[in-house]
Coordinates of C-alpha atoms in Angstrom, one line a residue:
M1 CA 28.5 13.4 -31.9
A2 CA 27.9 10.4 -29.4
I3 CA 27.9 12.3 -26.1
S4 CA 26.2 14.9 -27.7
L5 CA 23.7 12.4 -27.9
M6 CA 23.7 11.1 -24.8
F7 CA 22.7 14.2 -23.5
E8 CA 20.3 14.2 -25.2
V9 CA 19.1 11.1 -24.2
S10 CA 19.4 11.8 -20.7
M11 CA 17.6 14.7 -20.6
L12 CA 14.6 13.3 -22.4
V13 CA 15.1 10.2 -20.0
S14 CA 14.5 12.9 -17.1
S15 CA 11.5 14.2 -18.5
V16 CA 9.5 11.4 -19.0
C17 CA 11.2 10.3 -15.0
G18 CA 10.1 13.4 -14.2
L19 CA 5.5 13.5 -15.7
L20 CA 6.0 9.4 -15.1
V21 CA 6.5 11.1 -11.0
A22 CA 3.9 14.1 -11.1
T23 CA 1.3 12.2 -12.3
W24 CA 2.1 9.3 -10.0
L25 CA 2.8 11.6 -7.4
L26 CA -1.0 14.1 -8.0
W27 CA -3.2 10.0 -8.3
R28 CA -1.2 9.0 -4.7
A29 CA -1.7 12.6 -3.5
Q30 CA -5.6 12.7 -3.6
K31 CA -5.7 15.7 0.3
Q32 CA -2.0 15.7 0.4
G33 CA -1.3 18.9 -0.3
E34 CA 3.1 18.4 0.3
L35 CA 3.5 15.2 -2.8
Q36 CA 0.7 18.0 -4.9
A37 CA 3.5 20.4 -4.4
L38 CA 6.1 18.4 -5.4
A39 CA 5.6 16.9 -8.3
G40 CA 4.6 20.3 -10.2
F41 CA 8.9 20.1 -9.0
A42 CA 8.9 17.1 -10.9
I43 CA 6.1 18.8 -13.5
M44 CA 8.8 22.0 -14.6
M45 CA 11.5 19.6 -14.0
A46 CA 10.6 18.2 -16.8
I47 CA 9.9 20.8 -19.1
W48 CA 13.3 22.0 -17.9
C49 CA 14.8 19.4 -19.6
F50 CA 12.6 18.9 -22.8
G51 CA 14.0 22.7 -23.1
H52 CA 17.4 21.3 -23.4
V53 CA 15.9 18.4 -26.0
A54 CA 14.6 21.7 -27.7
L55 CA 17.6 23.0 -28.1
F56 CA 19.3 19.8 -29.3
Q57 CA 17.0 19.6 -32.4
G58 CA 17.1 23.8 -33.4
Y59 CA 13.7 24.8 -31.6
Q60 CA 16.7 27.2 -29.9
Q61 CA 13.6 30.3 -29.0
M62 CA 11.1 28.1 -27.2
G63 CA 13.6 26.3 -25.2
I64 CA 15.9 29.3 -24.4
H65 CA 11.3 30.2 -22.9
I66 CA 12.2 27.2 -20.7
I67 CA 15.1 26.9 -18.7
L68 CA 14.5 30.8 -18.7
A69 CA 11.2 29.4 -16.7
N70 CA 14.2 27.4 -13.6
P71 CA 12.7 29.9 -11.8
L72 CA 9.6 28.0 -10.7
M73 CA 11.2 25.3 -9.8
P74 CA 12.8 26.6 -6.7
T75 CA 9.2 27.8 -6.0
F76 CA 7.0 24.5 -6.2
F77 CA 10.8 23.4 -3.5
L78 CA 9.8 25.3 -1.2
H79 CA 5.9 24.6 -1.0
F80 CA 6.6 21.6 -0.5
A81 CA 8.9 22.7 2.3
I82 CA 6.8 24.1 4.1
R83 CA 3.7 22.2 3.9
F84 CA 5.8 19.3 4.5
V85 CA 7.7 20.5 7.7
Y86 CA 4.0 22.6 9.0
A87 CA 2.3 19.4 8.4
G88 CA 2.1 17.5 11.8
T89 CA 3.1 18.9 15.0
V90 CA 5.1 22.1 14.0
K91 CA 3.2 24.7 14.4
E92 CA 5.6 27.1 13.8
R93 CA 3.2 30.5 13.0
W94 CA 6.6 32.2 10.5
L95 CA 5.9 28.4 8.7
K96 CA 1.8 29.8 9.2
R97 CA 2.4 33.6 7.5
L98 CA 5.2 31.2 5.4
A99 CA 2.5 29.7 4.0
Q100 CA -0.5 32.5 3.5
K101 CA 2.7 33.8 1.4
L102 CA 3.2 31.7 -1.2
P103 CA 0.7 33.2 -3.4
W104 CA 3.3 35.9 -4.1
F105 CA 6.5 33.7 -4.5
Y106 CA 4.4 32.0 -7.7
V107 CA 3.6 36.0 -8.4
V108 CA 7.3 37.0 -8.2
S109 CA 8.5 33.5 -9.3
I110 CA 6.8 35.0 -13.1
A111 CA 7.8 38.4 -12.3
V112 CA 11.1 37.7 -12.7
V113 CA 10.2 34.8 -15.5
L114 CA 8.7 37.7 -17.8
Q115 CA 11.7 39.3 -17.2
S116 CA 14.1 37.2 -17.8
W117 CA 11.9 36.6 -21.6
W118 CA 12.1 40.8 -21.9
V119 CA 15.6 42.0 -21.5
G120 CA 16.9 38.0 -22.9
A121 CA 18.2 37.4 -20.3
G122 CA 20.1 33.7 -22.0
A123 CA 21.8 31.7 -24.7
A124 CA 22.2 29.1 -27.7
S125 CA 25.7 29.0 -27.8
Q126 CA 28.2 26.1 -29.4
T127 CA 30.3 24.0 -27.0
L128 CA 32.6 21.7 -27.1
D129 CA 31.0 19.0 -28.9
T130 CA 27.4 19.7 -28.5
R131 CA 25.6 21.1 -31.1
S132 CA 23.6 23.5 -28.7
F133 CA 24.3 23.8 -24.7
F134 CA 22.1 27.7 -23.2
I135 CA 24.0 29.8 -21.2
F136 CA 23.1 32.8 -19.2
T137 CA 23.9 36.5 -20.5
D138 CA 24.5 38.9 -18.5
A139 CA 21.1 40.1 -18.5
G140 CA 20.8 37.3 -16.8
A141 CA 22.9 37.6 -13.6
F142 CA 19.3 38.2 -11.7
N143 CA 17.2 34.8 -12.5
L144 CA 20.0 32.5 -11.9
A145 CA 20.7 34.8 -8.5
Y146 CA 16.9 34.1 -7.6
T147 CA 16.9 31.0 -8.7
I148 CA 19.4 29.7 -6.0
L149 CA 18.1 32.1 -3.2
M150 CA 14.1 30.5 -3.4
G151 CA 16.5 26.5 -3.6
M152 CA 18.6 28.2 0.1
L153 CA 15.2 28.9 1.6
A154 CA 13.6 26.2 1.2
H155 CA 16.0 23.7 2.2
G156 CA 16.4 26.0 5.1
V157 CA 12.8 25.3 5.8
L158 CA 13.8 21.7 5.6
L159 CA 16.8 22.1 7.7
F160 CA 14.0 24.2 10.5
G161 CA 11.9 20.9 10.1
W162 CA 14.9 18.5 11.0
Y163 CA 16.0 20.2 14.2
R164 CA 12.4 19.6 15.0
H165 CA 10.5 17.2 14.3
T166 CA 11.3 13.4 14.8
G167 CA 10.8 10.0 13.4
N168 CA 10.0 9.0 9.9
K169 CA 9.4 12.8 9.2
K170 CA 13.1 14.0 10.9
R171 CA 15.0 10.5 8.1
S172 CA 12.9 11.8 5.2
I173 CA 14.7 15.6 5.6
L174 CA 18.2 13.8 6.0
A175 CA 17.8 11.5 3.1
M176 CA 16.3 14.4 1.2
F177 CA 19.6 16.5 2.4
G178 CA 21.6 13.5 0.9
V179 CA 19.7 13.9 -2.4
G180 CA 20.1 17.4 -2.5
A181 CA 23.9 17.6 -2.0
W182 CA 23.2 14.6 -4.8
G183 CA 21.0 17.0 -7.2
L184 CA 23.6 19.8 -6.5
L185 CA 26.6 18.6 -7.7
L186 CA 24.8 16.9 -10.7
A187 CA 23.2 20.5 -11.9
T188 CA 26.5 22.6 -10.8
S189 CA 28.0 21.8 -14.2
F190 CA 24.7 23.5 -15.7
V191 CA 26.5 26.4 -15.5
F192 CA 29.3 26.5 -16.6
P193 CA 29.1 27.5 -20.4
S194 CA 27.6 30.3 -19.1
F195 CA 30.9 31.0 -17.1
G196 CA 33.3 30.6 -20.3
I197 CA 34.4 27.4 -18.6
S198 CA 34.4 25.2 -22.0
W199 CA 34.3 21.7 -19.9
F200 CA 30.8 18.9 -21.5
P201 CA 28.6 18.9 -18.7
Y202 CA 29.2 15.2 -17.9
P203 CA 27.6 15.2 -14.5
M204 CA 24.2 15.9 -15.9
L205 CA 24.0 12.6 -17.9
L206 CA 22.5 11.7 -14.6
L207 CA 20.1 13.9 -13.9
P208 CA 16.9 11.2 -14.2
T209 CA 18.3 10.1 -10.7
Y210 CA 18.5 13.3 -9.2
L211 CA 13.6 13.1 -9.3
L212 CA 13.9 9.1 -9.4
L213 CA 16.0 9.4 -5.6
L214 CA 13.8 13.0 -4.6
V215 CA 10.8 11.3 -4.6
Y216 CA 11.8 8.3 -2.8
A217 CA 14.1 10.7 0.1
V218 CA 10.4 11.9 0.7
V219 CA 7.8 9.0 0.2
R220 CA 9.5 5.4 1.5
Y221 CA 8.4 6.2 4.6
Q222 CA 5.2 7.1 3.7
I223 CA 4.0 5.0 1.4
L224 CA 5.7 1.5 2.1
S225 CA 4.5 0.2 -1.0
V226 CA 7.1 1.9 -2.6
N227 CA 9.9 0.6 -0.8
A228 CA 9.4 -3.1 -3.3
F229 CA 9.2 -1.4 -6.8
A230 CA 12.8 1.2 -5.4
N231 CA 13.5 -2.9 -4.3
R232 CA 13.2 -4.2 -7.5
A233 CA 14.5 -1.4 -8.8
L234 CA 17.5 -1.5 -7.5
L235 CA 18.1 -4.9 -8.1
W236 CA 17.2 -4.6 -12.2
L237 CA 20.0 -1.5 -12.2
A238 CA 22.9 -4.7 -10.0
M239 CA 21.9 -7.1 -12.6
M240 CA 22.7 -4.2 -15.4
L241 CA 25.8 -3.6 -14.2
V242 CA 27.3 -7.2 -13.8
I243 CA 26.2 -8.1 -17.6
L244 CA 27.7 -4.8 -18.0
C245 CA 30.7 -5.4 -16.7
L246 CA 30.8 -9.2 -18.3
I247 CA 30.1 -8.2 -21.4
S248 CA 33.4 -6.1 -20.7
V249 CA 35.7 -8.6 -19.4
I250 CA 34.0 -10.8 -22.9
S251 CA 34.8 -8.4 -25.2
V252 CA 38.8 -8.3 -23.7
V253 CA 38.9 -12.0 -23.3
S254 CA 37.0 -13.6 -26.2
G255 CA 39.2 -12.6 -28.8
R256 CA 43.1 -14.1 -26.8
V257 CA 40.6 -18.1 -26.7
G258 CA 40.1 -17.9 -30.0
L259 CA 36.5 -16.2 -30.2
Q260 CA 37.5 -13.6 -33.3
A261 CA 34.2 -13.2 -34.6
L262 CA 33.2 -12.4 -30.8
A263 CA 36.0 -10.1 -30.1
N264 CA 34.7 -7.9 -33.1
V265 CA 31.3 -6.4 -32.7
P266 CA 31.5 -3.8 -30.9
S267 CA 30.7 -4.4 -27.0
W268 CA 27.7 -1.4 -27.0
Q269 CA 26.1 -4.0 -29.3
L270 CA 26.9 -6.6 -26.6
W271 CA 25.5 -4.3 -23.8
L272 CA 22.5 -3.8 -26.2
Y273 CA 22.0 -6.9 -26.9
S274 CA 22.2 -8.4 -23.0
L275 CA 20.1 -5.2 -21.7
V276 CA 17.1 -6.4 -24.8
T277 CA 17.0 -9.5 -23.1
L278 CA 17.0 -8.5 -19.1
V279 CA 14.1 -6.6 -19.8
V280 CA 12.6 -9.4 -21.6
S281 CA 13.3 -11.7 -18.9
A282 CA 11.9 -9.7 -16.6
L283 CA 8.4 -9.4 -18.0
I284 CA 8.3 -12.9 -18.1
Y285 CA 9.1 -13.7 -14.9
Q286 CA 6.4 -13.4 -13.9
P287 CA 3.8 -15.3 -16.0
L288 CA 6.7 -18.4 -16.4
N289 CA 6.6 -18.2 -13.0
R290 CA 3.3 -19.1 -12.2
L291 CA 3.0 -21.3 -14.7
I292 CA 5.6 -23.2 -13.3
S293 CA 4.1 -23.1 -10.6
R294 CA 1.0 -24.3 -11.6
L295 CA 3.3 -27.7 -13.9
I296 CA 4.7 -28.8 -10.8
Y297 CA 1.6 -27.8 -8.5
P298 CA -1.0 -29.4 -9.9
G299 CA -4.2 -27.0 -8.2
A300 CA -2.4 -24.8 -5.8
V301 CA -3.6 -21.8 -6.6
L302 CA -2.0 -19.6 -3.6
N303 CA -1.0 -15.5 -4.2
E304 CA -0.8 -12.4 -2.2
G305 CA -5.1 -11.9 -1.9
V306 CA -5.0 -15.3 -0.6
L307 CA -3.2 -14.8 1.6
E308 CA -4.1 -11.8 3.3
T309 CA -7.7 -12.8 3.2
W310 CA -6.7 -16.7 5.5
S311 CA -5.0 -13.7 7.8
T312 CA -6.8 -11.3 8.7
Q313 CA -9.6 -14.5 8.7
L314 CA -7.7 -16.1 11.6
K315 CA -7.3 -13.2 13.5
D316 CA -10.5 -12.2 13.8
A317 CA -10.9 -16.1 16.3
H318 CA -11.3 -14.8 19.9
D319 CA -10.8 -18.7 20.5
W320 CA -9.1 -22.0 20.5
A321 CA -13.2 -22.3 18.9
E322 CA -13.5 -20.7 16.7
L323 CA -9.8 -20.5 15.9
I324 CA -10.1 -23.9 14.1
E325 CA -13.5 -24.0 13.2
V326 CA -13.1 -20.7 10.1
G327 CA -8.8 -22.7 10.2
E328 CA -11.3 -26.2 9.1
R329 CA -13.6 -24.2 7.0
L330 CA -11.2 -21.9 5.6
L331 CA -8.7 -24.8 4.1
S332 CA -11.9 -26.8 3.2
S333 CA -13.0 -24.0 0.7
Q334 CA -9.2 -24.3 -0.7
I335 CA -8.4 -27.7 -2.4
R336 CA -12.5 -28.8 -1.8
Q337 CA -12.1 -31.5 0.2
S338 CA -13.4 -31.9 4.6
I339 CA -10.4 -31.0 6.3
T340 CA -10.5 -31.5 10.7
I341 CA -7.1 -29.4 12.5
K342 CA -6.1 -30.1 15.7
V343 CA -4.7 -28.6 18.4
E344 CA -1.9 -29.9 21.4
N345 CA -0.9 -28.1 23.6
Q346 CA 2.0 -31.0 24.3
H347 CA 4.5 -32.0 21.6
K348 CA 4.4 -35.5 19.3
E349 CA 6.8 -37.6 18.1
T350 CA 4.4 -39.4 15.7
H351 CA 0.4 -39.3 14.6
Q352 CA -1.6 -42.3 12.7
E353 CA -2.3 -42.6 9.8
S354 CA -5.3 -41.4 9.1
S355 CA -7.0 -42.0 5.0
A356 CA -8.8 -38.4 6.7
L357 CA -7.3 -35.3 5.8
A358 CA -5.7 -33.8 9.2
L359 CA -3.7 -30.8 10.5
I360 CA -2.8 -31.6 13.1
V361 CA -0.4 -28.0 15.1
N362 CA 1.3 -28.4 18.1
R363 CA 2.8 -26.8 21.0
N364 CA 6.6 -27.3 22.3
E365 CA 9.1 -25.8 23.7
Q366 CA 10.2 -23.8 20.3
G367 CA 7.0 -23.1 20.0
W368 CA 3.7 -23.6 17.5
H369 CA 3.9 -26.6 14.7
S370 CA 2.7 -28.4 12.0
V371 CA 2.6 -31.6 11.0
L372 CA -0.1 -33.4 8.6
V373 CA -1.7 -36.7 8.8
G374 CA -3.2 -38.5 5.9
W375 CA -1.3 -36.6 3.4
N376 CA 0.3 -39.2 1.3
D377 CA -1.9 -39.5 -1.5
A378 CA -2.6 -36.4 -1.7
S379 CA -1.5 -34.1 -5.3
P380 CA 1.2 -31.6 -4.0
G381 CA -0.2 -28.7 -4.5
M382 CA -2.3 -29.8 -2.6
R383 CA 1.0 -30.8 0.2
L384 CA 2.1 -27.2 -0.3
T385 CA -1.3 -25.4 0.5
A386 CA -1.7 -27.8 3.6
E387 CA 1.9 -26.0 5.1
V388 CA 1.5 -22.5 3.5
F389 CA -2.1 -23.1 6.1
G390 CA -0.3 -24.9 8.1
S391 CA 2.8 -22.6 9.1
L392 CA 0.0 -19.7 8.7
F393 CA -2.7 -21.3 11.2
S394 CA 1.2 -22.6 14.1
T395 CA 1.8 -18.3 14.3
S396 CA -1.8 -18.2 14.7
C397 CA -2.4 -20.2 17.2
G398 CA 1.1 -18.4 19.0
L399 CA -0.9 -15.1 18.5
L400 CA -4.3 -16.2 19.9
E401 CA -2.7 -17.9 22.7
R402 CA -0.1 -14.0 23.9
S403 CA -4.2 -12.6 23.9
L404 CA -5.9 -14.7 25.9
A405 CA -2.8 -14.5 28.0
L406 CA -3.2 -10.8 28.9
A407 CA -6.8 -11.1 28.3
V408 CA -6.5 -13.3 31.9
A409 CA -3.4 -10.9 33.1
E410 CA -5.9 -7.4 32.3
R411 CA -8.7 -9.7 34.6
K412 CA -7.4 -10.5 36.9
R413 CA -6.1 -7.1 37.9
L414 CA -9.7 -5.4 37.1
D415 CA -10.4 -8.6 40.1
E416 CA -6.9 -6.7 41.9
Q417 CA -8.5 -3.4 42.0
H418 CA -11.9 -4.9 42.2
L419 CA -10.8 -6.2 44.8
V420 CA -8.8 -2.7 47.0
E421 CA -12.2 -0.9 46.2
L422 CA -14.6 -3.4 48.1
G423 CA -11.6 -3.8 50.7
S424 CA -11.8 0.3 50.8
L425 CA -15.4 0.0 50.6
S426 CA -16.1 -2.4 53.6
A427 CA -13.8 -0.7 55.7
A428 CA -15.5 3.3 55.7
V429 CA -18.3 0.8 56.5
A430 CA -17.2 -1.1 59.6
H431 CA -15.4 2.6 60.8
E432 CA -19.4 4.2 59.9
L433 CA -21.3 1.2 62.0
R434 CA -19.2 1.7 65.4
N435 CA -20.8 5.6 65.8
P436 CA -25.1 4.0 65.5
L437 CA -23.9 1.1 68.0
N438 CA -22.5 3.2 70.5
I439 CA -26.2 4.7 70.1
I440 CA -27.5 2.0 70.7
S441 CA -25.7 0.7 74.0
M442 CA -26.3 4.3 75.4
A443 CA -30.2 3.7 74.5
A444 CA -30.5 0.4 76.0
Y445 CA -29.1 1.7 79.2
D446 CA -32.2 2.6 81.3
A447 CA -34.4 -0.8 79.9
P448 CA -35.6 -3.5 81.1
A449 CA -32.0 -6.6 82.8
E450 CA -33.0 -9.3 80.6
T451 CA -34.0 -7.0 77.5
R452 CA -31.4 -4.2 78.0
Q453 CA -28.8 -7.6 78.1
H454 CA -30.1 -8.4 75.5
I455 CA -29.1 -5.8 73.5
Q456 CA -25.1 -5.9 75.3
T457 CA -25.3 -9.6 73.0
Q458 CA -26.3 -8.3 70.0
L459 CA -24.6 -5.5 70.3
K460 CA -21.3 -7.6 71.6
R461 CA -21.5 -9.9 67.8
A462 CA -21.7 -6.7 66.3
D463 CA -18.7 -5.3 67.8
R464 CA -16.9 -8.8 66.9
L465 CA -18.0 -8.5 62.7
V466 CA -16.8 -4.6 62.8
S467 CA -13.5 -5.9 63.7
D468 CA -12.6 -8.3 61.6
M469 CA -14.2 -6.2 58.8
L470 CA -11.5 -4.0 60.2
V471 CA -8.6 -6.5 59.5
Y472 CA -9.6 -8.6 57.0
S473 CA -10.8 -5.5 55.2
G474 CA -7.0 -3.7 56.4
G475 CA -3.5 -3.0 55.2
L476 CA -1.2 -5.1 56.9
A477 CA 1.9 -3.7 57.9
L478 CA 4.1 -6.3 59.7
Q479 CA 6.4 -5.0 62.4
K480 CA 9.1 -8.6 62.6
S481 CA 10.0 -9.5 66.2
K482 CA 11.5 -13.0 67.9
V483 CA 7.4 -14.4 68.7
P484 CA 8.1 -17.5 71.7
L485 CA 6.2 -19.1 70.8
H486 CA 5.6 -21.3 73.9
A487 CA 4.4 -19.0 75.7
L488 CA 2.1 -16.5 73.2
V489 CA -0.5 -19.7 73.0
A490 CA 0.1 -20.2 77.1
S491 CA -0.4 -16.7 77.2
I492 CA -4.2 -16.7 75.2
V493 CA -5.4 -20.2 76.2
A494 CA -5.1 -18.8 80.1
Q495 CA -7.0 -16.4 79.0
S496 CA -9.4 -17.9 76.9
N497 CA -12.3 -19.8 78.3
L498 CA -12.2 -23.1 77.9
A499 CA -14.8 -24.3 80.3
D500 CA -14.4 -28.4 81.4
I501 CA -12.6 -28.0 76.9
K502 CA -8.7 -30.2 78.3
C503 CA -6.3 -28.2 76.7
Q504 CA -2.2 -29.7 76.3
L505 CA 0.3 -27.8 74.2
D506 CA 2.4 -29.6 73.1
I507 CA 5.0 -26.8 71.8
D508 CA 9.0 -26.4 73.2
E509 CA 9.8 -23.8 74.9
T510 CA 12.9 -23.3 72.7
I511 CA 10.3 -22.2 69.4
E512 CA 10.4 -19.7 68.3
L513 CA 9.0 -17.1 65.5
T514 CA 10.4 -14.9 63.5
A515 CA 7.2 -13.1 63.2
D516 CA 5.1 -9.6 63.9
Y517 CA 4.0 -10.9 67.4
Q518 CA -0.2 -8.8 67.6
R519 CA -0.7 -10.5 64.3
V520 CA 0.3 -14.2 65.5
Q521 CA -1.2 -14.0 68.0
Q522 CA -4.4 -12.7 66.3
V523 CA -4.3 -16.4 64.8
F524 CA -4.2 -18.2 67.6
V525 CA -7.1 -16.2 69.3
N526 CA -9.4 -17.0 66.5
L527 CA -8.6 -21.4 65.6
I528 CA -8.9 -21.3 69.4
D529 CA -12.1 -18.5 69.7
N530 CA -13.8 -21.1 67.1
A531 CA -12.9 -23.9 68.3
V532 CA -13.9 -23.6 71.6
A533 CA -17.7 -22.6 70.4
F534 CA -18.2 -25.7 68.3
L535 CA -16.5 -27.8 71.7
R536 CA -18.1 -26.6 74.9
N537 CA -22.4 -28.3 74.2
Q538 CA -19.7 -31.2 73.7
A539 CA -18.7 -33.3 76.9
D540 CA -15.3 -34.7 76.1
G541 CA -13.9 -32.0 74.3
K542 CA -10.6 -31.6 74.0
L543 CA -8.0 -29.2 72.6
A544 CA -4.3 -29.8 71.3
I545 CA -1.9 -27.1 70.2
Q546 CA 1.9 -28.8 68.6
A547 CA 4.5 -27.4 66.7
R548 CA 7.5 -28.6 65.5
V549 CA 10.5 -27.4 63.6
S550 CA 11.3 -28.5 60.0
A551 CA 14.7 -27.9 57.7
E552 CA 12.5 -24.8 56.6
A553 CA 9.2 -23.9 58.4
V554 CA 8.0 -24.0 62.3
V555 CA 4.8 -26.0 61.6
I556 CA 2.1 -25.9 64.5
Q557 CA -0.9 -27.7 64.7
V558 CA -4.2 -27.2 66.4
H559 CA -6.8 -30.4 66.9
N560 CA -9.9 -30.5 68.7
N561 CA -12.3 -33.1 68.9
G562 CA -15.3 -31.3 67.8
P563 CA -18.1 -32.2 64.6
K564 CA -15.8 -32.9 61.2
I565 CA -16.3 -29.6 58.6
D566 CA -18.2 -30.3 55.9
E567 CA -16.4 -31.3 52.7
A568 CA -18.0 -28.6 50.9
L569 CA -16.6 -27.2 52.6
T570 CA -13.2 -28.2 53.2
G571 CA -10.1 -27.1 50.6
E572 CA -9.9 -23.2 49.8
V573 CA -13.8 -22.7 49.9
L574 CA -12.9 -22.8 54.0
F575 CA -11.0 -20.2 54.0
Q576 CA -12.9 -18.0 52.2
P577 CA -14.1 -14.8 54.1
F578 CA -18.0 -15.4 54.8
V579 CA -18.4 -19.4 55.2
T580 CA -18.8 -20.3 58.7
K581 CA -21.5 -23.6 60.3
R582 CA -21.4 -21.3 63.6
A583 CA -24.0 -19.9 65.1
G584 CA -22.7 -16.5 65.4
G585 CA -19.7 -16.4 63.6
S586 CA -19.0 -13.9 61.6
G587 CA -16.6 -15.9 58.7
L588 CA -14.4 -14.5 58.6
G589 CA -11.9 -15.4 61.4
L590 CA -10.2 -18.3 59.1
A591 CA -10.4 -15.7 56.4
I592 CA -8.2 -14.0 58.5
V593 CA -6.1 -16.3 59.4
R594 CA -4.9 -17.2 56.0
R595 CA -4.3 -13.5 55.0
I596 CA -1.8 -12.8 58.0
L597 CA 0.1 -16.3 57.1
D598 CA 0.0 -15.5 53.4
A599 CA 1.4 -11.6 54.8
H600 CA 4.3 -13.9 56.7
Q601 CA 4.7 -15.7 53.4
G602 CA 3.5 -18.7 55.3
R603 CA 0.6 -21.4 54.0
I604 CA -2.3 -23.0 56.4
L605 CA -4.3 -26.2 55.4
H606 CA -7.3 -28.1 56.7
R607 CA -6.1 -31.9 57.2
S608 CA -8.1 -34.8 58.3
D609 CA -5.8 -37.6 57.9
A610 CA -4.0 -36.6 61.6
G611 CA -6.0 -38.7 63.5
W612 CA -8.7 -35.8 64.7
P613 CA -11.6 -35.0 63.6
V614 CA -10.6 -31.3 62.8
T615 CA -6.5 -30.3 61.9
F616 CA -5.5 -27.1 61.0
E617 CA -1.3 -26.7 60.5
L618 CA 0.1 -23.5 59.8
S619 CA 3.5 -23.2 59.1
F620 CA 5.3 -20.1 59.7
P621 CA 9.0 -19.6 57.7
L622 CA 12.4 -20.0 58.8
A623 CA 13.7 -16.3 58.9
S624 CA 17.6 -16.4 57.1
S625 CA 17.9 -12.7 56.6
T626 CA 15.2 -9.6 57.2
S627 CA 13.6 -8.0 54.7
R628 CA 14.5 -3.8 54.2
D629 CA 10.4 -3.3 54.3
E630 CA 9.9 -5.0 57.3
T631 CA 10.4 -3.2 61.2
V632 CA 12.1 -5.4 63.3
S633 CA 11.8 -5.0 67.5
G634 CA 14.0 -6.1 69.4
T635 CA 11.4 -6.7 72.4
T636 CA 8.2 -8.7 73.2
P637 CA 5.1 -7.2 73.6
V638 CA 3.3 -8.1 76.4
I639 CA 0.2 -9.5 76.1
G640 CA -2.5 -7.1 76.5
N641 CA -6.1 -8.6 76.9

């Protein structure tokens, strides 16, 4: 009779688990129709298991009627499967129509149950080692077939959902199929007595696990808190299994080592005592843990709520000053003392001790970490609180650092996008300005000579500004070739209107640049014209151009003895657009030179330490190979006017 008692207990436990699971699902379901249907399945399974308990207790007619209501179980499960698969991205029309016909499935299932009651589809029979067990009569074949058909339909819908869904939905359905196979294995023994098989339904003893595993497979990806519960449940189950093994070993060994009294105790009593001890330990673990923590770390009150508050408020900080202010406020309020937090970029091996409590947060190659300074006289609880807070604060520093870096990168991207748009706009405006300039030039043809000369001068100035804007705002597609530097510079000097300005070239004729000929020509035209503009009204104007080859580049210096450049314009400011002290200048000459040098991976800088009032130093890198993105010409273009 012991095995019959175990079966009855198993059914009772399954019934209680079904009710608890249904209550929990209804509490968490809210407006989720699929979880409400799953709760209905759990309730029906609880009622179905209770029917077996009623049979065991002698209430045969009630038990038979309850068990014959089993078609409602797969009907609820079909309801759940349709809702679960139809939710999300899968919106098949046939699924929608099937969902609309769900009330009819319930009506048919109820009709099958009523028909089963009417024709007497079930009976109670004495089977091997049981007091009473349910069997289907010949009239109950339809009830059993309908139940199996509904279960197959529900799993067919899930199979379609597994095919169509991705991610967590797909994983949940796969887990449900594994649990379904486990449930089929357990439920198969239920029908054995109906087919005359005199075999005790041992698998049904594990029926409580089916419902729990099914619910866990469904909600583990939707309700994350259930995973923590499952983790604890598996831990305690593993501990019970270990205790069971230990009890078995003790029962065998104790008699041989002289502990006859212990050997005479039944194994089930030892296991029961151990199980009670384990349950009591589980109940008192948390209170004892908090009590011991307060004894060892007095004054430290750390829990999930405190840590969540810290993490949330630190995460909301938008800059370093705000992060430090929030951190000092949180830690000071927690330990009820004034705290100073310092954030340093470099790691320091030693920190000076101070009477004030401080938290130093450093960043080194391994990341951010915290150091407590001045906490030697603090209580263990205060130190523990500060260490935990320091670890959390260090993590927040890393997050803020990455956030600020992303913000800088985003601003840079927007600035570059703005510059591209501004360049396109400038090019469009420059092109459009050419038309009115041409009209003004033609309209001035009949004007007096002096007026026409004045207009032509201003038109040339405007045309130069338009040309510079087009060059500066346009793209630079380099057509690289071998450029003889001395010949190029000499031709530009010969075509320049130097007047009384003396020009000296110190360039070896063997020096060659691998560069875009037209762009390099424009560089020297701009630099020479800029120098001539300042030297033209100077009595002893001198211009000198020198070149030498270093290990990595061709270095060119353009000197003139004109007036020194204002210190306010030196540095990067000098090469920005529209910065000029030259009368009639566009302010784009040096900016264009800088852009051309950047395109060649070279550089230009202003120097005042080369023995001349004004020196511009250019550096063109030596070309070791030709880039695939550059077109290299084999001939040198003819110099035009």
